[in-house]
Short mmCIF file of C-alpha atoms and ligand atoms in Angstrom, two decimals:
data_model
loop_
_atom_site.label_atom_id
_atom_site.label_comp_id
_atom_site.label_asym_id
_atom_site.label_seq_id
_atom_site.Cartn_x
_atom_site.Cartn_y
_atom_site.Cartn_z
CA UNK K 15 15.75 -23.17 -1.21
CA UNK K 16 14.48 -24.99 -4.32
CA UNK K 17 11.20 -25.60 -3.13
CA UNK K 18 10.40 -21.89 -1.94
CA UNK K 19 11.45 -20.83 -5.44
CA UNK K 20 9.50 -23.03 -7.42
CA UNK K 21 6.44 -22.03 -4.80
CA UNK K 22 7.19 -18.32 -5.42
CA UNK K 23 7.49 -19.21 -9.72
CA UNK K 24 3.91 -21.07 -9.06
CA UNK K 25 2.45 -18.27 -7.48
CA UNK K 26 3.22 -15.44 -9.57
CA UNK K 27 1.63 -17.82 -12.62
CA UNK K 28 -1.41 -17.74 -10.84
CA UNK K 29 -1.09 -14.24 -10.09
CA UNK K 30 -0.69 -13.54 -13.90
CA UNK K 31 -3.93 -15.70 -14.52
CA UNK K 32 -5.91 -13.92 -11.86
CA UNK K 33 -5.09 -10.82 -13.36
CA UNK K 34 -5.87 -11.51 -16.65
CA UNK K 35 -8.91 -13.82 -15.69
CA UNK K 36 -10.44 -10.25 -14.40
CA UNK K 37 -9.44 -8.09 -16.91
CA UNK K 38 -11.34 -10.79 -19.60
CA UNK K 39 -14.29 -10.41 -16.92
CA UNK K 40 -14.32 -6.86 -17.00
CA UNK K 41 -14.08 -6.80 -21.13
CA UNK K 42 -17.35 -8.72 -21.11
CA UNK K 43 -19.45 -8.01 -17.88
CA UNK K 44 -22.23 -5.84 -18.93
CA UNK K 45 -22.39 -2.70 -16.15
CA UNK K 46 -24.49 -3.10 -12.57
CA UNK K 47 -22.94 -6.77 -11.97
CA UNK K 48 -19.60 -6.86 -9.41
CA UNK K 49 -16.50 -7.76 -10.30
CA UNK K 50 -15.25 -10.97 -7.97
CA UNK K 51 -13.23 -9.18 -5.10
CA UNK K 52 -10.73 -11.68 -4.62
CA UNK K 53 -8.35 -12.55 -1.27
CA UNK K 54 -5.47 -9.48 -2.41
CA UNK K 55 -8.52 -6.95 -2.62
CA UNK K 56 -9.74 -7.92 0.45
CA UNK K 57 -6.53 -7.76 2.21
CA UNK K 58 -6.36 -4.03 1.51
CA UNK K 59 -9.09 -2.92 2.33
CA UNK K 60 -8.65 -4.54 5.73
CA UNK K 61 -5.12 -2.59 5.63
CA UNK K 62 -6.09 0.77 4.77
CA UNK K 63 -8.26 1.71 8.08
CA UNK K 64 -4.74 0.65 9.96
CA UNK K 65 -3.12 3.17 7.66
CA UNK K 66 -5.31 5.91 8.54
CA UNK K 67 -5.15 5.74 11.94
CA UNK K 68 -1.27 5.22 12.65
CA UNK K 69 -0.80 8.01 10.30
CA UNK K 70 -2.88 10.27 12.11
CA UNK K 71 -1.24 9.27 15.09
CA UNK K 72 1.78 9.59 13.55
CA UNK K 73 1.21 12.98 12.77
CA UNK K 74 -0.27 13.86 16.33
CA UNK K 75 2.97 11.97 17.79
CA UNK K 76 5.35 14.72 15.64
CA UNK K 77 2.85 17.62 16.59
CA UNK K 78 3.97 16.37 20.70
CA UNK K 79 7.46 16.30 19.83
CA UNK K 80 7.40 12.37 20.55
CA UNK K 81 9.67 10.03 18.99
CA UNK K 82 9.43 6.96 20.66
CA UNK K 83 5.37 7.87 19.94
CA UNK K 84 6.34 8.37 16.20
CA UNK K 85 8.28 5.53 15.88
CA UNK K 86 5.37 2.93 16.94
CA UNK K 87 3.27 4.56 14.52
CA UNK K 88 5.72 4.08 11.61
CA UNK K 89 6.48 0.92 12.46
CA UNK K 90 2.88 -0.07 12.24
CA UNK K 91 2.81 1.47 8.59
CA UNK K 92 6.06 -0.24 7.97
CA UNK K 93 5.01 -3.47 8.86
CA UNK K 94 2.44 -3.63 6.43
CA UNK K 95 4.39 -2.76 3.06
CA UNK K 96 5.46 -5.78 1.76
CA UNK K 97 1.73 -7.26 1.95
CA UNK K 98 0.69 -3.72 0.11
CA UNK K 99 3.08 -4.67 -2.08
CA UNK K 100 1.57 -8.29 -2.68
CA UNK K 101 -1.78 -6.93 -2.70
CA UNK K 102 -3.63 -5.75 -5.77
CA UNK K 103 -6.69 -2.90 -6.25
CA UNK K 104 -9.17 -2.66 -8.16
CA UNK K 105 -8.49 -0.23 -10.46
CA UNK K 106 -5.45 -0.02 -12.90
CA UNK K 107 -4.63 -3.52 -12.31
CA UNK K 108 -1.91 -3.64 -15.03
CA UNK K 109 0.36 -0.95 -13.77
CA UNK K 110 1.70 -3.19 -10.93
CA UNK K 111 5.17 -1.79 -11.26
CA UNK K 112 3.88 2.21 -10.38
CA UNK K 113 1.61 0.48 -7.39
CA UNK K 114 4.49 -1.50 -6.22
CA UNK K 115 6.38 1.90 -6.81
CA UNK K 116 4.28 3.94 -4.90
CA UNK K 117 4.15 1.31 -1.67
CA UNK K 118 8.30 1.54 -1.57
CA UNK K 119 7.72 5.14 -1.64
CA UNK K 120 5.22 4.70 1.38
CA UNK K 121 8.01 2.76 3.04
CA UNK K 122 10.82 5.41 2.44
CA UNK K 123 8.66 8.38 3.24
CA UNK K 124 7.78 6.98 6.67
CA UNK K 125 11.73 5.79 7.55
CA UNK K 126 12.65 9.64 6.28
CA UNK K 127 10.40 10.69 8.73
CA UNK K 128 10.95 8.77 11.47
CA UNK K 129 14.74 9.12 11.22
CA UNK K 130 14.41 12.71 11.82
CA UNK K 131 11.90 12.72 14.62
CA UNK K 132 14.71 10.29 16.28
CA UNK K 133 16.92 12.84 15.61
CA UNK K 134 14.92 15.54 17.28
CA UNK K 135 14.31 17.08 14.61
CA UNK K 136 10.02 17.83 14.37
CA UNK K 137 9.73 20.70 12.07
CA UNK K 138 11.71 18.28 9.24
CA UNK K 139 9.94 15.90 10.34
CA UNK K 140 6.77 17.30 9.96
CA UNK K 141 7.69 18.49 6.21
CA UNK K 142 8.86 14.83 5.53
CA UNK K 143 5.34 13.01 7.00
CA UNK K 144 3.83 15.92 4.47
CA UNK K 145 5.39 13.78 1.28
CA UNK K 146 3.47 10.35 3.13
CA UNK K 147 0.65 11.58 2.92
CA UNK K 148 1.41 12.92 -0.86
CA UNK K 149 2.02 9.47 -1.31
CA UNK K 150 -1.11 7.65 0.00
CA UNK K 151 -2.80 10.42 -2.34
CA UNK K 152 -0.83 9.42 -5.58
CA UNK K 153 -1.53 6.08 -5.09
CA UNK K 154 -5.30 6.58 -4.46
CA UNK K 155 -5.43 8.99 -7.31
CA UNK K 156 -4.11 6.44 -9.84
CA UNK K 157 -5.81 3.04 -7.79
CA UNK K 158 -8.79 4.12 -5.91
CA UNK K 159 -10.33 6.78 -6.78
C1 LIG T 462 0.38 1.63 -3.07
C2 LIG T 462 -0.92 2.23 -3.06
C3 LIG T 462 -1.51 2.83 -1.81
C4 LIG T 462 -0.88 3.54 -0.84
C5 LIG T 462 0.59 3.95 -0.77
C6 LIG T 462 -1.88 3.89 0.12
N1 LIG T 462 -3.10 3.41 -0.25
FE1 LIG T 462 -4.89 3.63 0.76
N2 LIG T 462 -5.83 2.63 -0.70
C7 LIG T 462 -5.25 2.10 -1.84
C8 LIG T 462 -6.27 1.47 -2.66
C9 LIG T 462 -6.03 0.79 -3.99
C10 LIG T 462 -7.48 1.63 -1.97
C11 LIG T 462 -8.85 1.11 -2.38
C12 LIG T 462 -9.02 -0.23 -1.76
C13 LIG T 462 -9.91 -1.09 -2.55
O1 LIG T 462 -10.52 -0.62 -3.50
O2 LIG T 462 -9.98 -2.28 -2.22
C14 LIG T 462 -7.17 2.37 -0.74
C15 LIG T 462 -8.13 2.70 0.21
C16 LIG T 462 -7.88 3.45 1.34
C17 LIG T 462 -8.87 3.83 2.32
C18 LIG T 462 -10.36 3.52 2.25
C19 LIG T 462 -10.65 2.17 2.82
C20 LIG T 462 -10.86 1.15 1.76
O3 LIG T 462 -10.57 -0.03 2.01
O4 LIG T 462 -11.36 1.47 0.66
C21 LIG T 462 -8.23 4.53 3.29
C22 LIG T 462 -8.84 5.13 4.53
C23 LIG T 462 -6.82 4.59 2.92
N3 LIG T 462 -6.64 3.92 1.73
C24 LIG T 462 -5.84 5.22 3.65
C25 LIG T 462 -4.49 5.30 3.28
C26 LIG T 462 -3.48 6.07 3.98
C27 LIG T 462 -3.71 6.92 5.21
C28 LIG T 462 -2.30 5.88 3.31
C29 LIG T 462 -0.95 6.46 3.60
C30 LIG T 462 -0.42 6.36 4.91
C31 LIG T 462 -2.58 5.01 2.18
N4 LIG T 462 -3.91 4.68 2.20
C32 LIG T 462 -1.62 4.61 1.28
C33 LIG T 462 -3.92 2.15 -2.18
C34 LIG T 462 -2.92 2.75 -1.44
#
């Protein structure tokens, strides 16, 4: 129990330095030369191509009026979070609480919308899978794009 906390302590100090190791990079690196893309930036991008395609087959799954479809889908997306979470873009590096923010809404949005496919329930389903996809928007608005 110890251990794993003093591990976790350990690595959110070298989080911190990472973060602010690129953010002294980016102060002084003249334009045209890359920034270092580091192991968290390459884990999402390597996530996001998942995202897109269980969410589209997500959304084809509700369109069929399948659940058990729907479900696979979400869990998918679901299954990912918590390394969204740990993961870090590019852009806007600092506001870590709104990204971290914006992946628990990911999580709920998807768990509204499953719930109510399992319930039968597609056209409220459908409007709930709308607000997912308002989410992966927010978050690409203020990280990506
Ligand atoms: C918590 C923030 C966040 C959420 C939520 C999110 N994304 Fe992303 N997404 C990003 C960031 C940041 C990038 C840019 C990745 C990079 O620059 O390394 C990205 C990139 C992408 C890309 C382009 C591929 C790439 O690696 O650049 C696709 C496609 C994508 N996201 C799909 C989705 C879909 C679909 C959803 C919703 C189901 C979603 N994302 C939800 C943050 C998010």
């Amino acid at each position: 129990m110890r251990k794993s906390c003093v591990k976790i302590i350990l690595s959110l100090m070298m989080g911190s330095l990472t973060i602010s190791g690129i953010a002294f990079a980016h102060g002084k690196e003249k334009h045209g030369k890359k920034v270092p893309v580091d192991a968290r930036m390459k884990k999402l991008h390597a996530m996001m191509p998942m995202f897109s395609i269980a969410s589209a087959e997500l959304e084809s799954a509700l369109e069929k009026g399948d659940a058990a479809a729907a479900k696979v889908q979400a869990d998918k997306i679901l299954a990912e979070v918590l390394d969204l979470k740990r993961s870090k873009p590019h852009k806007n590096i600092k506001q870590r609480k709104r990204f971290v923010g914006l992946a628990t809404e990911l999580e709920q949005t998807v768990i509204a919308t499953v719930d109510l496919a399992k319930t039968g329930n597609f056209s409220e389903a459908k409007t709930a899978f709308k607000k997912v996809e308002e989410t992966c928007a927010a978050c690409h608005a203020k990280f990506r794009d």
